[in-house]
Tab-separated table of C-alpha atoms in Angstrom:
chain	number	residue	atom	x	y	z
Q	1	MET	CA	-2.033	14.590	-24.193
Q	2	LYS	CA	-2.891	11.312	-22.485
Q	3	ASN	CA	-0.976	10.105	-19.454
Q	4	TYR	CA	0.406	6.555	-19.681
Q	5	TYR	CA	1.506	4.529	-16.667
Q	6	ILE	CA	4.394	2.129	-17.326
Q	7	ILE	CA	4.404	-0.411	-14.485
Q	8	ASP	CA	6.970	-3.103	-13.690
Q	9	PHE	CA	5.853	-6.582	-12.616
Q	10	ASP	CA	8.456	-8.337	-10.439
Q	11	SER	CA	8.777	-6.836	-6.916
Q	12	THR	CA	6.381	-4.077	-8.006
Q	13	PHE	CA	3.004	-5.411	-9.133
Q	14	THR	CA	3.903	-8.549	-7.203
Q	15	GLN	CA	5.809	-8.856	-3.945
Q	16	VAL	CA	8.357	-11.296	-5.378
Q	17	GLU	CA	10.708	-12.013	-8.284
Q	18	ALA	CA	8.809	-14.549	-10.377
Q	19	LEU	CA	11.817	-16.402	-11.765
Q	20	ASP	CA	13.168	-16.855	-8.241
Q	21	GLU	CA	9.793	-18.301	-7.230
Q	22	LEU	CA	9.681	-20.515	-10.317
Q	23	ALA	CA	13.075	-21.929	-9.323
Q	24	ARG	CA	11.747	-22.851	-5.881
Q	25	ILE	CA	8.907	-24.763	-7.568
Q	26	SER	CA	10.874	-26.456	-10.333
Q	27	LEU	CA	13.888	-27.369	-8.186
Q	28	GLU	CA	11.944	-28.497	-5.133
Q	29	ASN	CA	13.343	-32.027	-5.308
Q	30	HIS	CA	16.768	-31.181	-6.751
Q	31	PRO	CA	19.660	-32.250	-4.462
Q	32	ASP	CA	21.546	-28.961	-5.087
Q	33	ARG	CA	18.484	-26.740	-4.921
Q	34	GLU	CA	19.763	-24.343	-2.233
Q	35	SER	CA	22.964	-23.474	-4.079
Q	36	ILE	CA	21.007	-23.051	-7.340
Q	37	TYR	CA	18.442	-20.799	-5.593
Q	38	HIS	CA	21.238	-18.558	-4.353
Q	39	GLU	CA	22.821	-18.390	-7.786
Q	40	ILE	CA	19.509	-17.393	-9.424
Q	41	GLU	CA	18.912	-14.721	-6.757
Q	42	ARG	CA	22.453	-13.450	-7.307
Q	43	TYR	CA	21.772	-13.009	-11.023
Q	44	THR	CA	18.516	-11.171	-10.197
Q	45	ASN	CA	20.123	-8.725	-7.774
Q	46	LEU	CA	23.114	-7.999	-10.017
Q	47	ALA	CA	20.783	-7.107	-12.882
Q	48	MET	CA	18.434	-5.021	-10.720
Q	49	GLU	CA	21.391	-3.044	-9.365
Q	50	GLY	CA	22.798	-2.477	-12.863
Q	51	LYS	CA	25.948	-4.559	-12.202
Q	52	LEU	CA	25.238	-7.204	-14.853
Q	53	SER	CA	23.606	-6.870	-18.262
Q	54	PHE	CA	19.973	-7.917	-18.324
Q	55	ARG	CA	20.566	-10.412	-21.178
Q	56	GLU	CA	23.335	-12.163	-19.230
Q	57	ALA	CA	21.259	-12.338	-16.062
Q	58	LEU	CA	18.164	-13.571	-17.911
Q	59	ALA	CA	20.031	-16.279	-19.790
Q	60	GLY	CA	21.775	-17.392	-16.613
Q	61	ARG	CA	18.556	-17.689	-14.656
Q	62	VAL	CA	16.558	-19.477	-17.361
Q	63	LYS	CA	19.356	-22.009	-17.856
Q	64	LEU	CA	19.285	-22.907	-14.156
Q	65	LEU	CA	15.492	-23.261	-13.872
Q	66	ASN	CA	14.947	-26.812	-15.125
Q	67	ALA	CA	11.260	-25.862	-15.471
Q	68	ASN	CA	8.301	-26.871	-17.643
Q	69	LYS	CA	4.701	-25.813	-18.303
Q	70	SER	CA	3.318	-27.670	-15.272
Q	71	HIS	CA	5.652	-25.628	-13.054
Q	72	LEU	CA	4.321	-22.448	-14.666
Q	73	ASP	CA	0.757	-23.384	-13.683
Q	74	LYS	CA	1.871	-23.683	-10.048
Q	75	LEU	CA	3.759	-20.401	-10.311
Q	76	VAL	CA	0.703	-18.504	-11.568
Q	77	SER	CA	-1.397	-19.782	-8.643
Q	78	HIS	CA	1.359	-18.673	-6.267
Q	79	LEU	CA	1.807	-15.220	-7.851
Q	80	LYS	CA	-1.915	-14.469	-7.674
Q	81	LYS	CA	-1.562	-14.657	-3.880
Q	82	LYS	CA	1.525	-12.444	-3.958
Q	83	VAL	CA	0.141	-9.316	-5.638
Q	84	SER	CA	1.465	-6.298	-3.758
Q	85	THR	CA	-1.046	-5.182	-1.146
Q	86	SER	CA	-1.361	-1.608	-2.399
Q	87	PHE	CA	-1.909	-2.788	-6.003
Q	88	SER	CA	-4.465	-5.357	-4.888
Q	89	ARG	CA	-6.704	-2.763	-3.243
Q	90	ASN	CA	-6.587	-0.372	-6.222
Q	91	ARG	CA	-8.336	-2.419	-8.909
Q	92	GLU	CA	-10.630	0.546	-9.559
Q	93	PHE	CA	-7.705	2.599	-10.870
Q	94	PHE	CA	-6.897	-0.060	-13.468
Q	95	LYS	CA	-10.541	-0.313	-14.462
Q	96	LYS	CA	-10.751	3.439	-15.074
Q	97	HIS	CA	-7.377	3.558	-16.854
Q	98	ALA	CA	-7.540	0.295	-18.787
Q	99	ASP	CA	-6.248	1.969	-21.962
Q	100	THR	CA	-3.261	3.690	-20.386
Q	101	ALA	CA	-2.064	1.414	-17.548
Q	102	TRP	CA	0.589	-0.837	-19.077
Q	103	ILE	CA	2.757	-3.629	-17.718
Q	104	VAL	CA	6.286	-3.479	-19.153
Q	105	SER	CA	8.537	-6.165	-17.725
Q	106	GLY	CA	11.633	-8.231	-18.335
Q	107	GLY	CA	9.606	-11.151	-16.985
Q	108	PHE	CA	7.519	-13.525	-19.090
Q	109	LYS	CA	4.003	-13.254	-20.497
Q	110	GLU	CA	3.280	-16.878	-19.651
Q	111	PHE	CA	2.993	-15.994	-15.957
Q	112	ILE	CA	2.387	-12.233	-16.087
Q	113	THR	CA	-0.765	-12.239	-18.242
Q	114	PRO	CA	-2.928	-14.521	-16.032
Q	115	VAL	CA	-1.892	-12.556	-12.921
Q	116	VAL	CA	-2.604	-9.008	-14.166
Q	117	THR	CA	-5.620	-9.434	-16.465
Q	118	PRO	CA	-8.046	-9.890	-13.517
Q	119	TYR	CA	-7.088	-6.291	-12.657
Q	120	HIS	CA	-8.586	-5.003	-15.938
Q	121	ILE	CA	-5.169	-4.712	-17.616
Q	122	LYS	CA	-5.613	-5.466	-21.305
Q	123	THR	CA	-3.523	-8.234	-22.879
Q	124	GLU	CA	-2.417	-5.869	-25.641
Q	125	ASN	CA	-0.988	-3.574	-22.945
Q	126	ILE	CA	1.262	-6.287	-21.485
Q	127	TYR	CA	4.807	-6.190	-22.820
Q	128	ALA	CA	7.152	-8.942	-21.644
Q	129	ASN	CA	9.411	-11.758	-22.788
Q	130	THR	CA	8.183	-15.175	-23.926
Q	131	PHE	CA	9.657	-18.604	-23.248
Q	132	ARG	CA	10.723	-21.196	-25.824
Q	133	PHE	CA	9.627	-24.781	-25.116
Q	134	ASP	CA	10.632	-28.168	-26.464
Q	135	GLU	CA	8.104	-30.822	-27.532
Q	136	GLU	CA	7.724	-32.078	-23.951
Q	137	GLY	CA	6.885	-28.591	-22.664
Q	138	ASN	CA	10.244	-27.958	-21.018
Q	139	ILE	CA	11.572	-24.395	-20.972
Q	140	ILE	CA	14.688	-24.337	-23.144
Q	141	GLY	CA	15.179	-20.590	-23.618
Q	142	PHE	CA	13.428	-17.384	-24.612
Q	143	ASP	CA	12.673	-15.329	-27.700
Q	144	GLU	CA	15.960	-13.520	-28.266
Q	145	GLU	CA	14.361	-11.228	-30.862
Q	146	ASN	CA	12.214	-9.586	-28.195
Q	147	PRO	CA	13.775	-6.218	-27.248
Q	148	LEU	CA	12.879	-6.846	-23.605
Q	149	SER	CA	15.430	-9.677	-23.502
Q	150	ASN	CA	18.227	-7.159	-24.121
Q	151	GLU	CA	20.075	-4.750	-21.868
Q	152	GLY	CA	18.085	-1.499	-22.017
Q	153	GLY	CA	15.163	-3.466	-23.427
Q	154	LYS	CA	12.469	-1.250	-21.946
Q	155	VAL	CA	14.072	1.771	-23.594
Q	156	GLN	CA	14.232	-0.042	-26.960
Q	157	LEU	CA	10.598	-1.093	-26.690
Q	158	LEU	CA	9.233	2.376	-25.872
Q	159	LYS	CA	11.255	3.901	-28.689
Q	160	GLN	CA	9.651	1.397	-31.073
Q	161	LEU	CA	6.157	2.068	-29.726
Q	162	ASN	CA	6.614	5.852	-30.036
Q	163	ILE	CA	3.708	6.586	-27.680
Q	164	GLU	CA	1.977	9.948	-28.086
Q	165	GLY	CA	1.525	11.126	-24.518
Q	166	ARG	CA	3.130	11.770	-21.141
Q	167	LEU	CA	4.722	8.657	-19.647
Q	168	PHE	CA	5.162	7.894	-15.929
Q	169	GLY	CA	7.237	4.906	-14.832
Q	170	ILE	CA	6.947	2.915	-11.618
Q	171	GLY	CA	9.291	0.078	-10.703
Q	172	ASP	CA	11.986	-1.189	-8.377
Q	173	GLY	CA	14.937	-1.925	-10.665
Q	174	TYR	CA	17.685	-0.368	-12.722
Q	175	SER	CA	15.897	-1.159	-15.988
Q	176	ASP	CA	13.004	1.024	-14.820
Q	177	PHE	CA	15.320	3.928	-14.054
Q	178	GLN	CA	16.848	3.583	-17.534
Q	179	LEU	CA	13.539	4.828	-18.951
Q	180	LYS	CA	13.977	8.092	-17.055
Q	181	GLU	CA	17.643	8.281	-18.004
Q	182	SER	CA	16.698	7.930	-21.663
Q	183	GLY	CA	14.268	10.844	-21.491
Q	184	LEU	CA	11.349	8.690	-22.645
Q	185	ILE	CA	9.311	9.092	-19.470
Q	186	GLU	CA	8.445	12.261	-17.609
Q	187	LYS	CA	8.908	10.958	-14.057
Q	188	PHE	CA	10.301	7.811	-12.481
Q	189	PHE	CA	8.806	6.510	-9.229
Q	190	ALA	CA	11.013	4.023	-7.331
Q	191	PHE	CA	8.620	1.499	-5.790
Q	192	THR	CA	9.838	0.352	-2.352
Q	193	GLU	CA	6.895	-1.526	-0.834
Q	194	ASN	CA	8.668	-4.855	-1.336
Q	195	ILE	CA	12.357	-4.062	-1.758
Q	196	GLN	CA	14.478	-0.927	-1.672
Q	197	ARG	CA	17.564	-0.692	-3.858
Q	198	LYS	CA	19.742	2.306	-3.037
Q	199	SER	CA	21.226	2.380	-6.532
Q	200	VAL	CA	17.684	2.970	-7.852
Q	201	THR	CA	16.097	5.174	-5.163
Q	202	GLU	CA	18.930	7.709	-5.168
Q	203	LYS	CA	18.235	8.400	-8.868
Q	204	ALA	CA	14.419	8.436	-8.761
Q	205	ASP	CA	12.176	11.484	-9.067
Q	206	PHE	CA	10.057	10.085	-6.225
Q	207	ILE	CA	10.421	7.244	-3.745
Q	208	THR	CA	7.078	5.475	-3.621
Q	209	PRO	CA	6.524	3.195	-0.592
Q	210	SER	CA	3.154	2.070	-1.946
Q	211	PHE	CA	0.971	2.311	-5.039
Q	212	ASP	CA	-1.373	4.454	-2.921
Q	213	GLU	CA	1.448	7.006	-2.682
Q	214	PHE	CA	1.915	7.012	-6.461
Q	215	LEU	CA	-1.814	7.590	-6.986
Q	216	TYR	CA	-1.926	10.269	-4.264
Q	217	VAL	CA	1.013	12.251	-5.659
Q	218	ASN	CA	-0.515	12.170	-9.137
Q	219	ASP	CA	-4.064	12.902	-7.906
Q	220	LEU	CA	-5.454	9.675	-9.388
Q	221	PRO	CA	-8.405	7.527	-8.241
Q	222	ARG	CA	-7.409	5.397	-5.246
Q	223	ALA	CA	-8.891	3.051	-2.700
Q	224	ILE	CA	-7.818	5.073	0.355
Q	225	SER	CA	-7.848	8.842	0.619
Q	226	TYR	CA	-4.451	9.221	2.277
Q	227	PRO	CA	-1.494	6.809	1.885
Q	228	LYS	CA	-0.761	4.874	5.064
Q	229	ASN	CA	2.967	5.305	4.512
Q	230	ARG	CA	2.412	9.022	5.209
Q	231	ILE	CA	0.899	8.310	8.637
Q	232	LEU	CA	3.643	8.447	11.271
Q	233	CYS	CA	3.243	5.704	13.859
Q	234	LEU	CA	5.464	6.328	16.882
Q	235	ILE	CA	6.221	3.386	19.179
Q	236	VAL	CA	7.446	4.406	22.630
Q	237	GLY	CA	8.713	2.344	25.552
Q	238	ASP	CA	8.733	-1.395	26.145
Q	239	VAL	CA	6.623	-2.674	23.241
Q	240	PRO	CA	6.995	-6.280	21.962
Q	241	GLU	CA	8.452	-6.595	18.489
Q	242	ILE	CA	5.305	-8.326	17.194
Q	243	ALA	CA	3.282	-5.155	17.840
Q	244	ALA	CA	5.601	-3.037	15.707
Q	245	HIS	CA	5.657	-5.750	13.031
Q	246	ILE	CA	1.857	-5.749	12.743
Q	247	LEU	CA	1.718	-2.001	12.080
Q	248	LYS	CA	4.738	-1.964	9.779
Q	249	ARG	CA	3.306	-4.827	7.725
Q	250	ASP	CA	0.115	-2.795	7.339
Q	251	GLY	CA	2.118	-0.026	5.643
Q	252	PHE	CA	2.425	2.658	8.325
Q	253	SER	CA	5.619	4.679	8.725
Q	254	ILE	CA	7.170	3.361	11.953
Q	255	ARG	CA	9.534	5.107	14.385
Q	256	THR	CA	10.625	3.403	17.610
Q	257	LYS	CA	11.797	5.626	20.480
Q	258	ASP	CA	12.442	5.429	24.219
Q	259	THR	CA	10.501	8.657	24.844
Q	260	PHE	CA	7.887	10.783	23.096
Q	261	GLU	CA	10.322	13.307	21.629
Q	262	GLU	CA	9.080	16.842	21.090
Q	263	LYS	CA	9.997	16.865	17.392
Q	264	TYR	CA	7.341	14.208	16.700
Q	265	VAL	CA	4.436	15.805	18.581
Q	266	LYS	CA	2.998	17.837	15.692
Q	267	ASP	CA	3.340	15.101	13.057
Q	268	VAL	CA	2.461	11.858	14.848
Q	269	GLY	CA	-0.705	10.149	13.589
Q	270	MET	CA	-0.612	7.011	15.761
Q	271	LEU	CA	0.966	6.331	19.159
Q	272	LEU	CA	1.661	2.836	20.474
Q	273	LEU	CA	2.907	3.022	24.070
Q	274	GLY	CA	4.423	0.540	26.466
Q	275	ASP	CA	3.113	0.294	30.025
Q	276	ASN	CA	4.019	3.159	32.413
Q	277	ILE	CA	4.722	5.657	29.623
Q	278	ASP	CA	3.282	9.077	30.438
Q	279	ILE	CA	2.015	11.560	27.848
Q	280	SER	CA	1.731	15.117	29.156
Q	281	ASP	CA	-1.373	17.239	28.681
Q	282	GLU	CA	0.693	19.757	26.728
Q	283	GLN	CA	1.914	17.099	24.311
Q	284	LEU	CA	-1.643	15.871	23.728
Q	285	GLN	CA	-2.904	19.413	23.168
Q	286	HIS	CA	-0.328	19.985	20.421
Q	287	ALA	CA	-0.677	16.583	18.718
Q	288	ASP	CA	-3.127	17.842	16.101
Q	289	LYS	CA	-2.617	14.958	13.642
Q	290	LEU	CA	-2.945	12.244	16.292
Q	291	LYS	CA	-5.845	9.904	15.473
Q	292	THR	CA	-5.384	6.952	17.807
Q	293	ILE	CA	-3.391	5.796	20.839
Q	294	GLY	CA	-2.701	2.194	21.790
Q	295	TYR	CA	-1.548	1.640	25.371
Q	296	LEU	CA	-0.187	-1.711	26.555
Q	297	GLY	CA	-1.488	-1.177	30.077
Q	298	ASP	CA	-4.127	0.892	31.869
Q	299	ILE	CA	-4.103	4.526	30.699
Q	300	ARG	CA	-5.409	5.831	34.017
Q	301	GLY	CA	-2.861	8.231	35.481
Q	302	HIS	CA	-0.774	8.199	32.297
Q	303	ILE	CA	-2.944	9.833	29.615
Q	304	ASN	CA	-5.659	12.475	29.997
Q	305	LYS	CA	-8.775	10.857	28.524
Q	306	ASP	CA	-10.712	14.155	28.566
Q	307	ILE	CA	-8.174	15.771	26.254
Q	308	CYS	CA	-8.317	12.723	23.969
Q	309	ASN	CA	-12.089	13.116	23.778
Q	310	ALA	CA	-11.832	16.837	23.086
Q	311	LYS	CA	-9.411	16.182	20.199
Q	312	GLY	CA	-11.193	13.101	18.800
Q	313	ILE	CA	-8.331	10.709	19.605
Q	314	VAL	CA	-9.467	7.087	19.853
Q	315	VAL	CA	-7.771	5.189	22.710
Q	316	PHE	CA	-7.284	1.427	23.006
Q	317	ASP	CA	-5.767	0.183	26.260
Q	318	ASP	CA	-5.264	-2.989	28.284
Q	319	LYS	CA	-6.715	-2.696	31.783
Q	320	LYS	CA	-5.930	-6.326	32.649
Q	321	LYS	CA	-2.442	-6.231	31.071
Q	322	LYS	CA	-2.857	-9.402	29.053
Q	323	LYS	CA	0.142	-10.435	26.976
Q	324	LYS	CA	-2.029	-11.174	23.958
Q	325	ASN	CA	-2.956	-7.492	23.777
Q	326	SER	CA	0.507	-6.712	22.404
Q	327	GLU	CA	-1.030	-8.064	19.189
Q	328	PHE	CA	-4.692	-7.198	19.726
Q	329	ILE	CA	-4.186	-3.472	20.432
Q	330	PRO	CA	-2.117	-2.630	17.309
Q	331	ARG	CA	-4.675	-4.526	15.225
Q	332	ARG	CA	-7.477	-2.448	16.735
Q	333	MET	CA	-5.515	0.729	15.941
Q	334	ALA	CA	-5.035	-0.415	12.338
Q	335	ASP	CA	-8.722	-1.334	12.020
Q	336	PHE	CA	-9.682	2.167	13.125
Q	337	ILE	CA	-7.379	3.810	10.575
Q	338	ASN	CA	-8.337	1.382	7.791
Q	339	ASN	CA	-12.051	0.899	8.338
Q	340	GLY	CA	-13.199	3.313	11.053
Q	341	ASP	CA	-13.805	0.559	13.660
Q	342	THR	CA	-13.755	1.623	17.318
Q	343	TYR	CA	-14.520	-1.784	18.834
Q	344	LEU	CA	-13.280	-2.092	22.455
Q	345	SER	CA	-12.050	1.500	22.505
Q	346	ARG	CA	-11.564	2.968	25.995
Q	347	ASN	CA	-13.221	6.287	25.195
Q	348	PHE	CA	-15.285	5.932	21.987
Q	349	PRO	CA	-18.550	4.105	21.312
Q	350	ASN	CA	-17.936	0.524	20.159
Q	351	LEU	CA	-18.578	0.288	16.443
Q	352	ILE	CA	-17.605	-2.429	13.932
Q	353	LEU	CA	-18.310	-1.278	10.391
Q	354	PRO	CA	-18.990	-3.351	7.271
Q	355	LYS	CA	-16.489	-2.981	4.454
Q	356	VAL	CA	-18.389	-1.453	1.557
Q	357	LYS	CA	-16.939	-1.231	-1.957
Q	358	GLN	CA	-17.257	1.674	-4.368
Q	359	VAL	CA	-18.259	4.233	-1.757
Q	360	THR	CA	-16.651	7.206	-0.057
Q	361	ARG	CA	-16.573	6.737	3.737
Q	362	LEU	CA	-16.708	9.915	5.838
Q	363	LEU	CA	-15.999	9.974	9.591
Q	364	HIS	CA	-17.536	12.753	11.674
Q	365	ILE	CA	-16.528	12.974	15.359
Q	366	HIS	CA	-18.497	15.493	17.360
Q	367	GLN	CA	-19.671	16.529	20.800
Q	368	ASN	CA	-22.688	14.533	21.897
Q	369	VAL	CA	-25.311	17.289	21.746
Q	370	PRO	CA	-28.848	17.232	20.297
Q	371	GLY	CA	-29.360	18.028	16.610
Q	372	ILE	CA	-25.964	17.090	15.193
Q	373	MET	CA	-27.269	14.361	12.875
Q	374	ALA	CA	-29.952	16.693	11.575
Q	375	GLN	CA	-27.245	19.204	10.630
Q	376	ILE	CA	-25.061	16.529	9.026
Q	377	ASN	CA	-27.892	15.129	6.922
Q	378	LYS	CA	-29.037	18.606	5.953
Q	379	VAL	CA	-25.601	19.184	4.406
Q	380	TYR	CA	-25.856	15.906	2.495
Q	381	ALA	CA	-29.349	16.758	1.279
Q	382	GLN	CA	-28.357	20.234	0.142
Q	383	ASN	CA	-25.532	18.726	-1.894
Q	384	ASN	CA	-27.744	16.002	-3.458
Q	385	ILE	CA	-25.630	13.233	-1.937
Q	386	ASN	CA	-26.724	9.608	-2.247
Q	387	ILE	CA	-26.217	7.973	1.169
Q	388	VAL	CA	-25.580	4.221	0.898
Q	389	ALA	CA	-25.252	3.575	4.647
Q	390	GLN	CA	-24.995	5.574	7.840
Q	391	PHE	CA	-23.948	4.647	11.376
Q	392	LEU	CA	-24.174	6.664	14.595
Q	393	MET	CA	-23.179	5.780	18.140
Q	394	THR	CA	-22.558	7.901	21.208
Q	395	LYS	CA	-20.656	7.433	24.435
Q	396	SER	CA	-20.626	10.018	27.212
Q	397	ASP	CA	-19.685	13.313	25.542
Q	398	ILE	CA	-18.574	11.781	22.207
Q	399	GLY	CA	-20.682	11.243	19.086
Q	400	TYR	CA	-19.354	9.194	16.174
Q	401	ALA	CA	-21.120	9.289	12.787
Q	402	VAL	CA	-19.937	7.271	9.794
Q	403	THR	CA	-21.523	7.885	6.403
Q	404	ASP	CA	-20.935	5.938	3.176
Q	405	ILE	CA	-21.825	7.976	0.108
Q	406	GLN	CA	-21.872	7.116	-3.578
Q	407	GLY	CA	-21.088	9.126	-6.660
Q	408	GLU	CA	-19.293	12.395	-7.310
Q	409	TYR	CA	-19.336	15.262	-4.828
Q	410	ASP	CA	-18.057	18.816	-4.683
Q	411	LYS	CA	-15.112	19.427	-2.358
Q	412	ASP	CA	-17.163	22.167	-0.721
Q	413	LEU	CA	-19.196	19.349	0.879
Q	414	LEU	CA	-16.201	18.453	3.058
Q	415	LYS	CA	-15.755	22.059	4.114
Q	416	GLN	CA	-19.414	22.284	5.124
Q	417	LEU	CA	-19.217	19.104	7.218
Q	418	LYS	CA	-16.131	20.376	9.037
Q	419	GLN	CA	-17.874	23.655	9.846
Q	420	ILE	CA	-20.900	22.094	11.578
Q	421	ASP	CA	-21.156	23.348	15.154
Q	422	ASN	CA	-19.599	21.041	17.788
Q	423	THR	CA	-17.496	19.162	15.222
Q	424	ILE	CA	-14.343	17.743	16.831
Q	425	LYS	CA	-12.684	15.970	13.909
Q	426	PHE	CA	-13.659	15.034	10.372
Q	427	ARG	CA	-11.813	12.946	7.783
Q	428	ILE	CA	-12.304	10.994	4.589
Q	429	LEU	CA	-11.410	7.365	5.228
Q	430	TYR	CA	-11.493	6.070	1.647
């Protein structure tokens, strides 16, 4: 049986509620715009939380819009810039699953279709409401015969379609959960990258902080090998709020603490530390998932650089204690996790990598001894791997090799690369 992916649009595929955004465009010059905005948002939230019927909320919002076709053109341009980050980077999934990735929304085709079709989603796989217009192009209502305009409309639609296959739903609202409640879909994933509604998440099979997480859990093609929301970023000490904001906005799981508590040592993937915070040798030795440390000060006397080298932990610090580094250092940490860059690292060779599409990027950190690259490339050759690009730099006792490969590969390749003598750390980046 085929798997079908039923995906919501508002606050899921896009970061925003489209009708709320349309109101801000159409009512820009209206003297009572603020009160009308709040009323439209109130309708939206009541419907999403299951406290008001969808038909009532939809009718109420459309009536307040005072919109026309020219406003829709502006809305589409705006929505194209508001596609959720984790959906935007996973176009390849939609290309490979063009027949089974569907948009099912209580929104409107007039703005949904031009936003999602560039992602290889077929027009026949877009199910949504449609507006009614008068002769001047003003929106005067919607097609009330469309099941998606009704309460429980998504359930009605899928019953009519009678799809032969296993259905998985992903969305942020009560109407998405109703699909699970009806028994029509196998699993419901509450999407929380943009908004989290307790009334929805407490009933979901899975809480999904990003589309990467959905793809990871279901073992589907994805742009990054490991969802960033699964990487624990611990912020310790006096760290400006902007630094935490940068990493949170990038999708990492953030915890802010006064001290490096023992319960986090084994699970932490990133550490951002205020000046004068000490990390003990024992803590470093047991931090096996730790990939990078950012230090808003000089690490000397606070962190053992030799242990960081031995464990392949990339360190970014601020010897001159510049205020701007409260932004620069977290960005460097994110660039290492996202792209493999080590530029201006305290302990690693400085490497800025090009962003290459449709490749698998492999990071190999090793002791700087002769013959390592020969062993690495021997493994690639024995596995008939097509190397697109390869980068190597060394610094002191650290060697850092980045290889972009193309095409399918056996998972045994990864095992072989990890087992090369003098390997410190190996990971798939994307």
